[in-house]
Amino acid sequence: MILNQAGTRRFRAYTSKHLDQLLQRAGLGDDERLKVRAVATVLPFRTNAYVVDELIDWSAAPDDPIYRLVFPQEDMLPAADVARLADLLKAEAPNAEIQAEANRVRAQLNPHPAGQKELNVPKIGDESVPGMQHKYPETVLIFPKQGQTCHAYCTYCFRWAQFVGDADLKFASDDIDQMVGYIRRHPEVTSVLITGGDAMIMGEPVIKRYIEPLLELEQLESIRIGTKALAYWPQRFTTDPDADDTLRLFERVVESGKNLAFMAHFSHPRELESTLVESAVKRLLGSGATIRTQAPLIRSINDAPDVWSDMWRRQLRLGMIPYYMFVERDTGPQDYFAVPLARAYEIFRDAYSRVSGLCRTVRGPSMSATPGKVCVDGVTEIAGERVFMLHFIQARDPSLVGRPFFARYDPSAVWLTDLRPALADRFPFEPAEALLPA
């Protein structure tokens, strides 16, 4: 491992050009490695030396959960698609031919779920504002151009389309004045989420360019930063050259009177074991920021109650606030990672029952679907019918927030669109004219 003069580790990224060598370390044979490389032509691969050397248990690979968290699997895509791509790689076909086939497969993977392109892009007059999303009245998402990568990519990431090099699939902008101008035109906006990618991939001089103008907006109550840096590169807050300057910037946000909240992604308890994480969390909390934790429920990585209860307790001990258990979104290799909603509720309920009240700030399992964040509250029987109980934590239509509704019990359903209304003719978010004649 390369060391800098202070004896701390420098960031080193591994990309698809390193993939075959790393797969050999996992004990995969020639044919297996070729198929994984085929998957990696469609879905992005990136990791780093900290994840590879500190988090993955290579003696357990390829079954190790952190390995599965960052390395593609050969059965993540349909076998026929993988076979075609593998044949092209084996034949050393021209890159344009390989990319054309990869793009064909990507188009089938719902790269922008929940109306991100059609419903969430804001406008000033008739002009779309790139690099922003505005789904809920009070919250705007900002996608800084320089923050649209990560220290490592999760195999389940619902924003995978940001990382495949296709401009048509990417949200990003560095027009800060336009972003601020849009927020000024919408006084209902009280919260900004800086997301990506990962905002903490940016150095302090760059992230400051996005944050400082927000401090002048009196309407804003909070600034949120979505990040997995605490799990994948905690050195960003401790020993990186600009770590101290970054923390001073965060202190300025808090001193301005705005709440600064980090939405930290932790997918497995092992990501919390390092003393580097403890130090990073302590320094970040010391700036006056809060840290709320969230992650999706992912088959083969964290689909067990003890994983979640352990994770929430560790987070609480470190001073973080358990916030969300998400349902894997309807994009990318959803079929590979998804856990049925009935099982997701059981896992959440069992984990929730094993923690103290201070951990029960967590909500879930929650689907970030087109109409809003839908929480599965349980399974029960009403008037002789077995049903899912659900409610909106957040909604595109604010009148739906907190409103309970019911769906027919379906043990195989993995997403809101798999469900059918129960005890009513339609879901509350469906227009009456959408009903079909009997």
CSV table of C-alpha atoms in Angstrom, one decimal:
chain,number,residue,atom,x,y,z
A,1,MET,CA,0.0,0.0,0.0
A,2,ILE,CA,1.3,3.4,-0.9
A,3,LEU,CA,1.8,5.8,2.0
A,4,ASN,CA,2.1,9.6,2.1
A,5,GLN,CA,4.6,11.5,4.2
A,6,ALA,CA,2.2,11.5,7.2
A,7,GLY,CA,2.1,7.7,7.0
A,8,THR,CA,-1.6,7.6,6.0
A,9,ARG,CA,-3.0,5.7,3.1
A,10,ARG,CA,-3.5,7.5,-0.2
A,11,PHE,CA,-6.7,6.9,-2.1
A,12,ARG,CA,-6.3,4.3,-4.9
A,13,ALA,CA,-9.2,3.4,-7.1
A,14,TYR,CA,-9.7,0.1,-8.9
A,15,THR,CA,-11.8,0.1,-12.1
A,16,SER,CA,-12.8,-2.4,-14.8
A,17,LYS,CA,-9.2,-2.6,-16.0
A,18,HIS,CA,-8.2,-4.1,-12.6
A,19,LEU,CA,-11.3,-6.4,-12.4
A,20,ASP,CA,-9.8,-9.6,-13.8
A,21,GLN,CA,-6.9,-9.5,-11.5
A,22,LEU,CA,-9.1,-8.9,-8.5
A,23,LEU,CA,-11.5,-11.7,-9.5
A,24,GLN,CA,-8.5,-14.1,-9.5
A,25,ARG,CA,-8.0,-13.2,-5.9
A,26,ALA,CA,-11.6,-14.4,-5.2
A,27,GLY,CA,-10.7,-17.7,-6.8
A,28,LEU,CA,-12.8,-17.4,-9.9
A,29,GLY,CA,-11.9,-19.5,-12.9
A,30,ASP,CA,-11.4,-18.2,-16.5
A,31,ASP,CA,-15.0,-18.7,-17.6
A,32,GLU,CA,-16.5,-17.2,-14.4
A,33,ARG,CA,-14.2,-14.2,-14.7
A,34,LEU,CA,-15.2,-13.7,-18.3
A,35,LYS,CA,-18.9,-13.6,-17.4
A,36,VAL,CA,-18.3,-11.2,-14.6
A,37,ARG,CA,-16.4,-8.9,-17.0
A,38,ALA,CA,-19.4,-9.2,-19.3
A,39,VAL,CA,-21.7,-7.9,-16.6
A,40,ALA,CA,-19.3,-5.1,-15.9
A,41,THR,CA,-19.6,-3.8,-19.5
A,42,VAL,CA,-23.3,-3.0,-18.6
A,43,LEU,CA,-23.1,-2.1,-14.9
A,44,PRO,CA,-20.4,0.1,-13.5
A,45,PHE,CA,-17.5,-1.2,-11.4
A,46,ARG,CA,-15.3,0.8,-9.1
A,47,THR,CA,-13.8,0.2,-5.7
A,48,ASN,CA,-10.7,1.3,-3.8
A,49,ALA,CA,-7.8,0.0,-1.7
A,50,TYR,CA,-9.6,0.6,1.6
A,51,VAL,CA,-12.5,-1.6,0.6
A,52,VAL,CA,-10.3,-4.3,-1.0
A,53,ASP,CA,-7.8,-4.5,1.8
A,54,GLU,CA,-9.8,-3.6,4.9
A,55,LEU,CA,-13.4,-4.6,4.4
A,56,ILE,CA,-13.5,-7.7,2.2
A,57,ASP,CA,-12.9,-11.1,3.8
A,58,TRP,CA,-11.2,-12.7,0.8
A,59,SER,CA,-11.2,-16.1,2.4
A,60,ALA,CA,-15.0,-16.0,2.1
A,61,ALA,CA,-15.2,-14.6,-1.4
A,62,PRO,CA,-17.2,-14.7,-3.6
A,63,ASP,CA,-19.8,-15.2,-0.8
A,64,ASP,CA,-18.5,-12.5,1.5
A,65,PRO,CA,-21.2,-9.7,1.8
A,66,ILE,CA,-18.8,-6.8,1.2
A,67,TYR,CA,-17.4,-8.6,-1.9
A,68,ARG,CA,-20.9,-9.0,-3.2
A,69,LEU,CA,-21.6,-5.3,-2.3
A,70,VAL,CA,-19.0,-4.0,-4.8
A,71,PHE,CA,-18.2,-6.8,-7.3
A,72,PRO,CA,-20.5,-7.7,-10.1
A,73,GLN,CA,-21.9,-11.3,-10.2
A,74,GLU,CA,-22.3,-13.3,-13.4
A,75,ASP,CA,-26.0,-13.9,-12.8
A,76,MET,CA,-27.0,-10.3,-12.1
A,77,LEU,CA,-28.2,-10.0,-15.8
A,78,PRO,CA,-30.1,-12.4,-18.0
A,79,ALA,CA,-27.9,-15.4,-19.0
A,80,ALA,CA,-28.5,-14.8,-22.8
A,81,ASP,CA,-27.3,-11.2,-22.5
A,82,VAL,CA,-24.2,-12.2,-20.5
A,83,ALA,CA,-23.4,-14.9,-23.0
A,84,ARG,CA,-23.5,-12.5,-25.9
A,85,LEU,CA,-21.3,-9.9,-24.2
A,86,ALA,CA,-18.9,-12.6,-23.0
A,87,ASP,CA,-18.6,-13.9,-26.6
A,88,LEU,CA,-17.8,-10.3,-27.8
A,89,LEU,CA,-15.1,-9.9,-25.1
A,90,LYS,CA,-13.6,-13.3,-25.9
A,91,ALA,CA,-13.5,-12.5,-29.6
A,92,GLU,CA,-11.9,-9.1,-28.8
A,93,ALA,CA,-14.6,-7.4,-30.7
A,94,PRO,CA,-14.3,-3.6,-31.4
A,95,ASN,CA,-15.2,-1.5,-28.3
A,96,ALA,CA,-18.0,0.2,-30.3
A,97,GLU,CA,-19.7,-3.2,-30.9
A,98,ILE,CA,-19.3,-4.2,-27.2
A,99,GLN,CA,-20.8,-0.8,-26.1
A,100,ALA,CA,-23.7,-1.0,-28.5
A,101,GLU,CA,-24.7,-4.4,-27.0
A,102,ALA,CA,-24.1,-3.1,-23.5
A,103,ASN,CA,-26.4,-0.1,-24.2
A,104,ARG,CA,-29.1,-2.4,-25.5
A,105,VAL,CA,-29.0,-4.3,-22.3
A,106,ARG,CA,-29.0,-1.1,-20.2
A,107,ALA,CA,-32.1,0.2,-21.9
A,108,GLN,CA,-34.0,-2.8,-20.5
A,109,LEU,CA,-33.0,-2.0,-16.9
A,110,ASN,CA,-35.2,1.0,-16.2
A,111,PRO,CA,-32.2,3.4,-15.8
A,112,HIS,CA,-34.4,6.2,-14.4
A,113,PRO,CA,-37.0,4.8,-12.0
A,114,ALA,CA,-39.8,6.7,-10.3
A,115,GLY,CA,-40.3,9.3,-12.9
A,116,GLN,CA,-36.9,10.9,-12.4
A,117,LYS,CA,-36.6,12.1,-16.0
A,118,GLU,CA,-40.3,12.7,-16.8
A,119,LEU,CA,-41.7,14.1,-13.5
A,120,ASN,CA,-38.9,15.3,-11.3
A,121,VAL,CA,-36.9,17.6,-13.5
A,122,PRO,CA,-37.8,21.2,-12.6
A,123,LYS,CA,-38.2,24.1,-15.0
A,124,ILE,CA,-37.8,27.9,-15.1
A,125,GLY,CA,-40.4,28.9,-17.5
A,126,ASP,CA,-40.2,26.4,-20.4
A,127,GLU,CA,-36.5,25.6,-19.7
A,128,SER,CA,-35.5,22.5,-17.8
A,129,VAL,CA,-33.0,23.0,-15.0
A,130,PRO,CA,-30.3,20.3,-15.5
A,131,GLY,CA,-28.7,18.8,-12.5
A,132,MET,CA,-31.7,19.1,-10.2
A,133,GLN,CA,-34.7,17.1,-9.2
A,134,HIS,CA,-37.8,18.5,-7.4
A,135,LYS,CA,-40.2,15.7,-6.5
A,136,TYR,CA,-41.5,16.8,-3.1
A,137,PRO,CA,-42.5,20.5,-2.6
A,138,GLU,CA,-40.1,21.3,0.3
A,139,THR,CA,-37.0,19.4,-1.0
A,140,VAL,CA,-34.8,19.9,-3.9
A,141,LEU,CA,-32.0,17.6,-5.0
A,142,ILE,CA,-28.8,19.0,-6.5
A,143,PHE,CA,-26.4,16.9,-8.6
A,144,PRO,CA,-23.0,18.6,-8.7
A,145,LYS,CA,-21.2,17.9,-11.9
A,146,GLN,CA,-17.9,17.1,-10.1
A,147,GLY,CA,-19.7,14.8,-7.6
A,148,GLN,CA,-21.1,12.2,-10.0
A,149,THR,CA,-18.8,9.4,-9.0
A,150,CYS,CA,-18.1,7.6,-5.7
A,151,HIS,CA,-15.2,6.2,-3.8
A,152,ALA,CA,-16.7,2.8,-4.7
A,153,TYR,CA,-19.8,1.7,-6.5
A,154,CYS,CA,-22.4,-0.6,-4.8
A,155,THR,CA,-23.7,-3.3,-7.1
A,156,TYR,CA,-27.3,-2.6,-6.1
A,157,CYS,CA,-27.0,1.2,-6.7
A,158,PHE,CA,-30.2,2.7,-8.1
A,159,ARG,CA,-28.2,5.6,-9.6
A,160,TRP,CA,-26.0,3.2,-11.6
A,161,ALA,CA,-27.0,5.1,-14.8
A,162,GLN,CA,-25.0,8.1,-13.5
A,163,PHE,CA,-21.7,6.2,-13.9
A,164,VAL,CA,-21.8,4.5,-17.3
A,165,GLY,CA,-20.5,7.4,-19.4
A,166,ASP,CA,-23.8,8.1,-21.2
A,167,ALA,CA,-24.7,11.8,-21.0
A,168,ASP,CA,-28.3,11.0,-21.8
A,169,LEU,CA,-28.6,9.0,-18.6
A,170,LYS,CA,-26.9,11.4,-16.3
A,171,PHE,CA,-28.1,14.2,-14.0
A,172,ALA,CA,-25.4,16.8,-13.5
A,173,SER,CA,-24.7,20.5,-13.6
A,174,ASP,CA,-22.2,23.1,-12.4
A,175,ASP,CA,-24.5,26.0,-13.1
A,176,ILE,CA,-24.8,27.0,-9.5
A,177,ASP,CA,-26.4,30.4,-10.2
A,178,GLN,CA,-29.3,28.7,-12.1
A,179,MET,CA,-29.8,26.2,-9.2
A,180,VAL,CA,-29.9,29.0,-6.6
A,181,GLY,CA,-32.2,31.0,-8.9
A,182,TYR,CA,-34.7,28.1,-9.1
A,183,ILE,CA,-34.8,27.7,-5.3
A,184,ARG,CA,-35.4,31.5,-4.9
A,185,ARG,CA,-38.4,31.2,-7.2
A,186,HIS,CA,-39.8,28.4,-5.0
A,187,PRO,CA,-40.2,29.7,-1.4
A,188,GLU,CA,-41.8,26.3,-0.5
A,189,VAL,CA,-38.3,24.8,-0.8
A,190,THR,CA,-36.8,24.6,2.7
A,191,SER,CA,-34.3,21.7,2.3
A,192,VAL,CA,-31.6,20.9,-0.2
A,193,LEU,CA,-30.0,17.5,-0.7
A,194,ILE,CA,-26.6,17.4,-2.4
A,195,THR,CA,-26.4,14.0,-4.0
A,196,GLY,CA,-25.0,12.0,-6.8
A,197,GLY,CA,-22.8,10.0,-7.0
A,198,ASP,CA,-21.3,11.1,-3.7
A,199,ALA,CA,-20.8,14.8,-2.8
A,200,MET,CA,-17.8,13.8,-0.6
A,201,ILE,CA,-15.8,12.7,-3.7
A,202,MET,CA,-15.4,16.5,-4.2
A,203,GLY,CA,-12.5,18.4,-2.6
A,204,GLU,CA,-13.2,21.3,-0.2
A,205,PRO,CA,-12.7,24.1,-2.8
A,206,VAL,CA,-15.3,22.5,-5.1
A,207,ILE,CA,-17.9,21.5,-2.6
A,208,LYS,CA,-17.6,25.0,-1.1
A,209,ARG,CA,-18.7,26.5,-4.4
A,210,TYR,CA,-22.0,24.7,-4.1
A,211,ILE,CA,-22.6,25.1,-0.4
A,212,GLU,CA,-21.7,28.8,0.2
A,213,PRO,CA,-24.5,30.2,-2.1
A,214,LEU,CA,-27.0,28.1,-0.2
A,215,LEU,CA,-26.1,29.8,3.1
A,216,GLU,CA,-27.5,33.1,1.7
A,217,LEU,CA,-30.9,31.6,1.1
A,218,GLU,CA,-32.9,32.4,4.3
A,219,GLN,CA,-35.7,30.1,3.2
A,220,LEU,CA,-33.5,27.0,3.7
A,221,GLU,CA,-33.7,25.3,7.0
A,222,SER,CA,-31.5,22.3,6.2
A,223,ILE,CA,-28.7,21.2,3.9
A,224,ARG,CA,-28.3,17.4,3.5
A,225,ILE,CA,-25.4,15.6,2.0
A,226,GLY,CA,-25.8,12.1,0.7
A,227,THR,CA,-22.6,10.0,1.1
A,228,LYS,CA,-21.1,6.6,1.5
A,229,ALA,CA,-17.7,8.0,2.2
A,230,LEU,CA,-17.9,7.1,5.9
A,231,ALA,CA,-18.1,3.4,4.9
A,232,TYR,CA,-15.9,3.4,1.8
A,233,TRP,CA,-13.3,6.1,2.5
A,234,PRO,CA,-13.5,7.5,6.1
A,235,GLN,CA,-10.1,9.1,5.5
A,236,ARG,CA,-12.1,11.8,3.7
A,237,PHE,CA,-12.9,13.3,7.1
A,238,THR,CA,-9.6,12.4,8.9
A,239,THR,CA,-6.4,12.3,7.0
A,240,ASP,CA,-7.2,13.5,3.4
A,241,PRO,CA,-5.2,16.7,2.7
A,242,ASP,CA,-8.3,18.9,2.8
A,243,ALA,CA,-10.1,17.1,5.7
A,244,ASP,CA,-9.7,19.9,8.2
A,245,ASP,CA,-10.8,22.6,5.7
A,246,THR,CA,-13.8,20.5,4.9
A,247,LEU,CA,-14.8,20.2,8.5
A,248,ARG,CA,-14.4,24.0,8.9
A,249,LEU,CA,-16.8,24.5,6.0
A,250,PHE,CA,-19.3,22.3,7.7
A,251,GLU,CA,-18.9,24.3,10.9
A,252,ARG,CA,-19.8,27.4,8.9
A,253,VAL,CA,-23.0,25.8,7.7
A,254,VAL,CA,-24.0,25.1,11.3
A,255,GLU,CA,-23.0,28.6,12.4
A,256,SER,CA,-25.2,30.1,9.7
A,257,GLY,CA,-28.2,28.6,11.6
A,258,LYS,CA,-29.0,25.8,9.1
A,259,ASN,CA,-29.2,22.2,10.0
A,260,LEU,CA,-26.5,20.1,8.3
A,261,ALA,CA,-27.4,16.5,8.0
A,262,PHE,CA,-25.3,13.7,6.5
A,263,MET,CA,-27.4,10.9,5.0
A,264,ALA,CA,-24.8,8.1,5.5
A,265,HIS,CA,-25.1,4.8,3.6
A,266,PHE,CA,-24.1,1.8,5.6
A,267,SER,CA,-25.1,-1.5,4.1
A,268,HIS,CA,-23.5,-4.0,6.5
A,269,PRO,CA,-22.1,-3.9,10.1
A,270,ARG,CA,-18.6,-4.7,8.9
A,271,GLU,CA,-18.5,-1.2,7.4
A,272,LEU,CA,-18.7,0.1,10.9
A,273,GLU,CA,-15.9,-1.9,12.5
A,274,SER,CA,-12.9,0.1,11.6
A,275,THR,CA,-11.5,2.6,14.1
A,276,LEU,CA,-11.1,4.9,11.1
A,277,VAL,CA,-14.9,5.1,10.9
A,278,GLU,CA,-15.2,5.9,14.6
A,279,SER,CA,-12.7,8.7,14.2
A,280,ALA,CA,-14.4,10.1,11.1
A,281,VAL,CA,-17.8,10.0,12.7
A,282,LYS,CA,-16.5,11.8,15.8
A,283,ARG,CA,-14.9,14.5,13.7
A,284,LEU,CA,-18.0,15.0,11.6
A,285,LEU,CA,-20.3,15.2,14.6
A,286,GLY,CA,-17.8,17.6,16.2
A,287,SER,CA,-18.5,20.1,13.3
A,288,GLY,CA,-22.1,20.3,14.6
A,289,ALA,CA,-23.6,18.1,11.8
A,290,THR,CA,-25.9,15.2,12.4
A,291,ILE,CA,-25.5,11.8,10.8
A,292,ARG,CA,-28.6,9.8,9.8
A,293,THR,CA,-28.1,6.3,8.4
A,294,GLN,CA,-29.9,4.5,5.6
A,295,ALA,CA,-29.5,1.6,3.2
A,296,PRO,CA,-31.6,-0.7,1.1
A,297,LEU,CA,-32.5,-4.3,2.1
A,298,ILE,CA,-30.4,-6.4,-0.3
A,299,ARG,CA,-30.7,-10.2,-0.9
A,300,SER,CA,-27.4,-12.0,-0.1
A,301,ILE,CA,-25.9,-8.9,1.6
A,302,ASN,CA,-28.0,-7.8,4.5
A,303,ASP,CA,-31.3,-9.8,4.3
A,304,ALA,CA,-31.3,-11.0,8.0
A,305,PRO,CA,-32.7,-9.3,11.1
A,306,ASP,CA,-29.6,-9.7,13.1
A,307,VAL,CA,-27.6,-7.8,10.5
A,308,TRP,CA,-29.8,-4.8,10.8
A,309,SER,CA,-30.2,-4.8,14.5
A,310,ASP,CA,-26.4,-5.1,14.9
A,311,MET,CA,-26.0,-2.3,12.4
A,312,TRP,CA,-28.5,0.1,14.1
A,313,ARG,CA,-26.9,-0.5,17.6
A,314,ARG,CA,-23.4,0.1,16.3
A,315,GLN,CA,-24.6,3.3,14.6
A,316,LEU,CA,-26.3,4.5,17.8
A,317,ARG,CA,-23.2,3.9,19.9
A,318,LEU,CA,-21.2,6.0,17.5
A,319,GLY,CA,-23.7,8.9,17.8
A,320,MET,CA,-25.6,8.4,14.5
A,321,ILE,CA,-29.3,8.2,14.0
A,322,PRO,CA,-30.8,5.1,12.3
A,323,TYR,CA,-33.1,6.6,9.7
A,324,TYR,CA,-34.3,4.3,6.8
A,325,MET,CA,-34.4,0.7,5.6
A,326,PHE,CA,-35.3,1.0,1.9
A,327,VAL,CA,-36.6,-1.6,-0.5
A,328,GLU,CA,-34.4,-2.2,-3.5
A,329,ARG,CA,-35.6,0.0,-6.3
A,330,ASP,CA,-37.1,-1.1,-9.6
A,331,THR,CA,-34.0,-0.5,-11.7
A,332,GLY,CA,-30.8,-2.3,-12.7
A,333,PRO,CA,-30.5,-5.9,-11.4
A,334,GLN,CA,-33.6,-5.5,-9.2
A,335,ASP,CA,-34.6,-9.2,-9.8
A,336,TYR,CA,-31.2,-10.3,-8.5
A,337,PHE,CA,-31.2,-8.3,-5.2
A,338,ALA,CA,-34.9,-7.8,-4.4
A,339,VAL,CA,-36.5,-9.2,-1.2
A,340,PRO,CA,-40.2,-9.8,-1.3
A,341,LEU,CA,-42.2,-7.1,0.6
A,342,ALA,CA,-43.7,-9.7,2.9
A,343,ARG,CA,-40.2,-10.9,3.9
A,344,ALA,CA,-38.8,-7.3,4.0
A,345,TYR,CA,-41.5,-6.5,6.6
A,346,GLU,CA,-40.6,-9.5,8.7
A,347,ILE,CA,-36.9,-8.7,8.6
A,348,PHE,CA,-37.6,-5.1,9.6
A,349,ARG,CA,-40.1,-6.1,12.4
A,350,ASP,CA,-37.7,-8.7,13.9
A,351,ALA,CA,-34.7,-6.3,13.8
A,352,TYR,CA,-36.8,-3.5,15.2
A,353,SER,CA,-37.9,-5.7,18.1
A,354,ARG,CA,-34.3,-6.3,19.1
A,355,VAL,CA,-33.2,-2.7,19.6
A,356,SER,CA,-33.9,0.0,22.2
A,357,GLY,CA,-36.2,2.9,21.7
A,358,LEU,CA,-33.3,5.2,20.7
A,359,CYS,CA,-32.7,3.0,17.6
A,360,ARG,CA,-36.4,3.1,16.7
A,361,THR,CA,-36.0,6.3,14.9
A,362,VAL,CA,-35.6,4.1,11.8
A,363,ARG,CA,-38.4,3.8,9.3
A,364,GLY,CA,-39.1,1.1,6.8
A,365,PRO,CA,-39.3,-1.0,4.8
A,366,SER,CA,-39.8,2.0,2.5
A,367,MET,CA,-40.2,2.1,-1.3
A,368,SER,CA,-39.1,5.3,-3.1
A,369,ALA,CA,-41.8,4.9,-5.8
A,370,THR,CA,-43.2,7.3,-8.4
A,371,PRO,CA,-46.0,8.7,-6.1
A,372,GLY,CA,-43.7,8.9,-3.0
A,373,LYS,CA,-42.1,7.0,-0.2
A,374,VAL,CA,-44.4,4.1,0.7
A,375,CYS,CA,-43.8,2.3,4.0
A,376,VAL,CA,-45.0,-1.3,4.5
A,377,ASP,CA,-46.5,-1.2,8.0
A,378,GLY,CA,-47.5,-4.8,8.3
A,379,VAL,CA,-49.6,-7.7,7.2
A,380,THR,CA,-53.1,-8.3,8.7
A,381,GLU,CA,-56.5,-9.7,7.9
A,382,ILE,CA,-59.5,-7.4,7.4
A,383,ALA,CA,-63.0,-8.7,6.6
A,384,GLY,CA,-61.6,-12.0,5.8
A,385,GLU,CA,-59.0,-10.7,3.4
A,386,ARG,CA,-55.3,-10.8,4.0
A,387,VAL,CA,-53.7,-7.4,3.2
A,388,PHE,CA,-50.6,-5.3,3.4
A,389,MET,CA,-51.0,-2.2,5.5
A,390,LEU,CA,-49.1,0.8,4.0
A,391,HIS,CA,-48.8,4.5,4.3
A,392,PHE,CA,-46.9,7.5,2.7
A,393,ILE,CA,-43.9,8.8,4.6
A,394,GLN,CA,-43.5,11.4,1.8
A,395,ALA,CA,-45.5,12.0,-1.3
A,396,ARG,CA,-45.5,13.9,-4.5
A,397,ASP,CA,-49.0,15.0,-3.5
A,398,PRO,CA,-48.7,16.3,0.1
A,399,SER,CA,-52.3,15.4,0.9
A,400,LEU,CA,-51.3,11.7,0.8
A,401,VAL,CA,-48.6,12.0,3.5
A,402,GLY,CA,-49.5,9.8,6.5
A,403,ARG,CA,-52.6,8.4,4.8
A,404,PRO,CA,-53.0,4.7,5.3
A,405,PHE,CA,-54.1,2.4,2.5
A,406,PHE,CA,-54.2,-1.3,1.8
A,407,ALA,CA,-53.1,-3.8,-0.8
A,408,ARG,CA,-53.9,-7.4,-1.4
A,409,TYR,CA,-51.4,-9.7,0.2
A,410,ASP,CA,-49.0,-11.1,-2.4
A,411,PRO,CA,-46.0,-13.1,-1.1
A,412,SER,CA,-44.1,-12.6,-4.3
A,413,ALA,CA,-44.5,-8.8,-4.7
A,414,VAL,CA,-41.3,-6.8,-4.5
A,415,TRP,CA,-42.5,-3.3,-5.5
A,416,LEU,CA,-45.4,-1.0,-5.4
A,417,THR,CA,-46.4,-1.8,-9.0
A,418,ASP,CA,-46.7,-5.5,-8.1
A,419,LEU,CA,-49.5,-4.7,-5.7
A,420,ARG,CA,-53.3,-4.4,-6.2
A,421,PRO,CA,-55.7,-2.4,-4.1
A,422,ALA,CA,-57.6,-4.0,-1.3
A,423,LEU,CA,-60.8,-2.7,0.4
A,424,ALA,CA,-61.1,-0.1,-2.3
A,425,ASP,CA,-61.4,0.2,-6.1
A,426,ARG,CA,-58.1,2.0,-6.4
A,427,PHE,CA,-55.0,3.2,-4.5
A,428,PRO,CA,-55.3,6.8,-3.2
A,429,PHE,CA,-52.6,8.0,-5.6
A,430,GLU,CA,-54.4,6.6,-8.7
A,431,PRO,CA,-56.8,8.9,-10.5
A,432,ALA,CA,-60.4,7.8,-10.8
A,433,GLU,CA,-60.3,7.9,-14.6
A,434,ALA,CA,-57.6,5.2,-14.5
A,435,LEU,CA,-60.1,2.6,-13.5
A,436,LEU,CA,-61.0,0.0,-16.1
A,437,PRO,CA,-64.6,-1.1,-16.7
A,438,ALA,CA,-65.5,-4.3,-14.9
